[in-house]
Coordinates of C-alpha atoms in Angstrom, one line a residue:
M1 CA 163.0 270.8 128.4
T2 CA 165.5 268.5 130.1
A3 CA 169.1 268.5 129.2
E4 CA 170.3 265.4 127.3
A5 CA 172.5 263.1 129.3
S6 CA 176.1 263.2 128.2
P7 CA 177.6 259.8 127.1
K8 CA 179.8 258.0 129.7
P9 CA 183.5 258.2 129.0
R10 CA 185.1 255.0 127.8
P11 CA 187.6 253.4 130.2
H12 CA 191.2 254.3 129.2
R13 CA 193.4 251.4 128.0
R14 CA 197.1 251.6 127.2
P15 CA 197.7 251.5 123.4
G16 CA 199.2 248.4 122.0
R17 CA 198.3 246.2 125.0
P18 CA 195.3 244.1 124.0
A19 CA 192.9 242.7 126.7
G20 CA 193.8 239.2 127.8
G21 CA 197.6 239.6 127.3
T22 CA 198.4 237.3 130.3
A23 CA 201.1 234.7 130.9
A24 CA 198.4 232.0 130.7
V25 CA 197.5 233.2 127.2
R26 CA 201.2 233.2 126.2
D27 CA 201.7 229.7 127.6
G28 CA 198.6 228.4 125.8
L29 CA 199.8 229.8 122.5
L30 CA 203.2 228.0 122.9
E31 CA 201.6 224.7 123.8
R32 CA 199.1 224.8 120.9
A33 CA 201.8 225.9 118.5
R34 CA 204.0 222.9 119.4
E35 CA 201.1 220.5 118.8
L36 CA 200.2 222.1 115.4
F37 CA 203.8 222.4 114.2
L38 CA 204.3 218.7 114.9
Q39 CA 201.1 217.6 113.3
K40 CA 201.3 219.8 110.1
G41 CA 204.7 221.4 109.9
F42 CA 205.7 225.0 110.5
G43 CA 204.9 226.2 107.0
N44 CA 201.4 224.7 107.0
V45 CA 200.2 226.3 110.2
S46 CA 198.7 229.8 110.2
T47 CA 198.7 232.2 113.1
R48 CA 194.9 232.2 112.9
A49 CA 194.9 228.4 113.4
I50 CA 197.2 228.6 116.4
A51 CA 195.2 231.4 118.0
A52 CA 191.9 229.5 117.4
A53 CA 193.4 226.3 119.0
A54 CA 194.5 228.4 122.0
G55 CA 191.1 230.0 122.3
T56 CA 192.3 233.5 121.6
T57 CA 193.0 235.8 118.6
P58 CA 196.0 236.4 116.3
A59 CA 196.4 239.8 118.0
M60 CA 197.7 237.9 121.0
I61 CA 200.5 236.2 118.9
H62 CA 201.5 239.7 117.6
Y63 CA 201.4 241.1 121.1
H64 CA 203.5 238.3 122.8
F65 CA 205.8 237.2 119.9
G66 CA 205.6 239.6 117.0
D67 CA 204.8 236.9 114.5
K68 CA 204.8 233.1 113.9
L69 CA 208.6 233.1 113.6
G70 CA 208.9 234.9 117.0
L71 CA 206.5 232.3 118.4
Y72 CA 208.8 229.5 117.2
R73 CA 211.9 231.2 118.6
A74 CA 210.2 231.6 122.0
M75 CA 209.2 228.0 121.9
I76 CA 212.8 226.8 121.4
E77 CA 214.4 229.4 123.7
A78 CA 212.1 228.5 126.6
I79 CA 213.8 225.1 126.9
V80 CA 217.3 225.6 125.4
G81 CA 218.1 229.0 127.0
P82 CA 219.2 227.6 130.4
L83 CA 221.1 224.8 128.7
L84 CA 222.9 227.3 126.4
E85 CA 223.9 229.4 129.4
Q86 CA 225.4 226.3 131.1
V87 CA 227.3 225.2 127.9
Q88 CA 228.8 228.7 127.5
R89 CA 230.0 228.6 131.1
L90 CA 231.9 225.3 130.6
G91 CA 235.4 225.6 131.9
Q92 CA 235.0 229.2 133.1
G93 CA 235.9 230.2 136.6
G94 CA 236.1 233.3 138.7
S95 CA 232.3 234.0 138.9
G96 CA 232.0 232.7 142.5
T97 CA 229.9 229.8 141.2
P98 CA 231.6 226.5 140.2
A99 CA 231.7 226.1 136.4
P100 CA 229.7 223.2 135.1
T101 CA 231.5 220.1 133.9
L102 CA 230.9 218.1 130.7
E103 CA 229.0 215.6 132.8
D104 CA 226.8 218.4 134.1
V105 CA 226.0 219.5 130.6
I106 CA 225.3 215.9 129.5
G107 CA 222.8 215.6 132.3
A108 CA 221.2 219.0 131.6
Y109 CA 220.9 218.3 127.9
M110 CA 219.3 214.8 128.4
R111 CA 216.9 216.0 131.1
M112 CA 215.8 218.8 128.8
V113 CA 215.1 216.5 125.9
A114 CA 213.4 213.9 128.2
A115 CA 211.1 216.6 129.7
N116 CA 210.1 217.9 126.2
P117 CA 209.4 214.8 124.1
W118 CA 208.1 217.1 121.3
F119 CA 211.7 218.5 120.9
P120 CA 213.3 215.6 119.0
A121 CA 210.4 215.3 116.7
L122 CA 210.4 219.0 115.9
L123 CA 214.1 218.9 115.4
L124 CA 213.9 216.0 112.9
Q125 CA 210.9 217.6 111.1
E126 CA 211.8 221.3 110.9
V127 CA 215.6 221.4 111.4
L128 CA 217.2 218.2 110.2
G129 CA 214.6 217.2 107.6
Q130 CA 215.3 217.6 103.8
N131 CA 213.5 221.0 103.6
G132 CA 214.7 222.1 107.1
R133 CA 212.6 225.3 107.1
M134 CA 213.8 226.2 110.6
R135 CA 217.4 225.1 110.2
A136 CA 218.8 228.6 109.9
Q137 CA 216.9 229.8 112.9
F138 CA 218.0 226.9 115.0
I139 CA 221.7 227.4 114.1
E140 CA 221.5 231.1 114.8
R141 CA 219.6 230.9 118.1
F142 CA 221.1 227.8 119.6
A143 CA 223.5 225.4 117.7
G144 CA 225.7 228.2 116.4
R145 CA 226.4 229.2 120.0
A146 CA 226.3 226.0 121.9
A147 CA 228.3 223.7 119.6
P148 CA 231.5 225.9 119.4
A149 CA 231.4 226.5 123.2
L150 CA 231.2 222.7 123.7
A151 CA 234.1 222.1 121.4
A152 CA 236.1 224.9 123.1
A153 CA 235.5 223.3 126.5
I154 CA 236.7 219.9 125.3
R155 CA 239.8 221.5 123.7
C156 CA 240.5 223.3 127.1
E157 CA 240.3 219.9 129.0
R158 CA 242.6 218.4 126.4
E159 CA 245.2 221.2 126.7
E160 CA 245.1 220.8 130.5
G161 CA 246.0 217.1 130.2
R162 CA 242.7 215.6 131.4
L163 CA 241.8 214.3 127.9
R164 CA 243.8 212.2 125.4
A165 CA 246.1 214.2 123.3
D166 CA 244.7 212.7 120.1
V167 CA 241.1 213.8 120.9
E168 CA 239.7 216.1 118.1
P169 CA 237.4 218.6 119.9
R170 CA 235.0 219.0 117.0
F171 CA 234.6 215.2 116.6
A172 CA 234.1 214.8 120.4
A173 CA 231.5 217.5 120.4
V174 CA 229.5 215.7 117.7
S175 CA 229.8 212.4 119.5
L176 CA 228.6 214.0 122.8
L177 CA 225.6 215.6 121.1
S178 CA 224.8 212.3 119.4
L179 CA 224.9 210.4 122.7
C180 CA 222.6 213.0 124.3
V181 CA 219.9 213.3 121.6
F182 CA 219.8 210.0 119.6
P183 CA 218.4 207.9 122.4
F184 CA 215.3 210.1 122.5
V185 CA 215.0 210.2 118.7
S186 CA 215.1 206.4 118.6
L187 CA 212.5 205.9 121.4
P188 CA 209.8 204.7 119.0
I189 CA 212.0 201.6 118.3
T190 CA 214.1 201.2 121.5
G191 CA 211.1 201.6 123.7
P192 CA 209.1 198.6 122.5
V193 CA 212.2 196.5 121.4
L194 CA 214.5 197.1 124.4
G195 CA 212.0 198.3 127.0
F196 CA 213.9 201.6 127.2
R197 CA 212.0 204.2 129.3
P198 CA 214.2 207.3 130.0
E199 CA 212.2 208.6 132.9
G200 CA 212.5 208.7 136.7
P201 CA 215.3 206.6 138.1
E202 CA 216.0 205.0 134.7
L203 CA 216.7 208.4 133.3
D204 CA 219.1 209.1 136.1
R205 CA 220.9 205.8 135.5
F206 CA 221.1 206.3 131.8
I207 CA 222.6 209.8 132.2
R208 CA 225.3 208.4 134.5
H209 CA 225.9 205.6 132.0
T210 CA 226.2 208.1 129.1
A211 CA 228.5 210.4 131.0
R212 CA 230.8 207.5 132.0
L213 CA 230.8 206.2 128.5
F214 CA 231.8 209.5 127.0
R215 CA 234.4 210.3 129.6
A216 CA 236.0 206.8 129.4
G217 CA 236.4 207.2 125.6
I218 CA 238.3 210.5 125.7
E219 CA 240.0 210.7 129.1
A220 CA 243.8 210.8 129.3
R221 CA 245.5 207.4 129.7
P222 CA 249.2 206.4 129.7
E223 CA 248.9 204.4 126.5
Y224 CA 248.0 207.6 124.6
G225 CA 251.0 209.5 125.9
N226 CA 249.2 211.6 128.5
E227 CA 251.2 210.6 131.6

């Protein structure tokens, strides 16, 4: 009588780390989520639909992001994180690295939006729209930190005499953000009507134009008592 062969041991796998949890899977989920959120809205897209579009399973969303809200946060932070860091460093010295200027931030903001054409549409749809389902998240994760830092940097320049004494930092911050974002929001009209194409050399020229326009409107001049 021959002894019965014992079953082969199963290969050991770390708990909580599903197969296929790679950077490529994560990037695919972010890309498909952006597309579906724009097409249907955040509230109308399930994690199952996102996973299916990315060719994976909902377990991958749980593994990489926790849930759909975590996926949304990661999608926004991937592009605004570096910009937020730059805004928060405005006017700060002593780190060994020159602090960015308002012009630097204008350029970084506009390049970020130009490189991610889905961002203005998602902003209008999920943040600024009437329902604004992701408004609280956007304020908490980005706007609530970036906008006050921007206003503080403008106030600092004003107090150092580089800006007009009558400049209201909050108003100036709103104007700056409008100059940076609205051109991309209005592209469906300004593109065909004015031939505006913010890409390549034209984007570089438009950034310089915007920075000069903003600075000229708020810089200190003798007629405003800033001699």
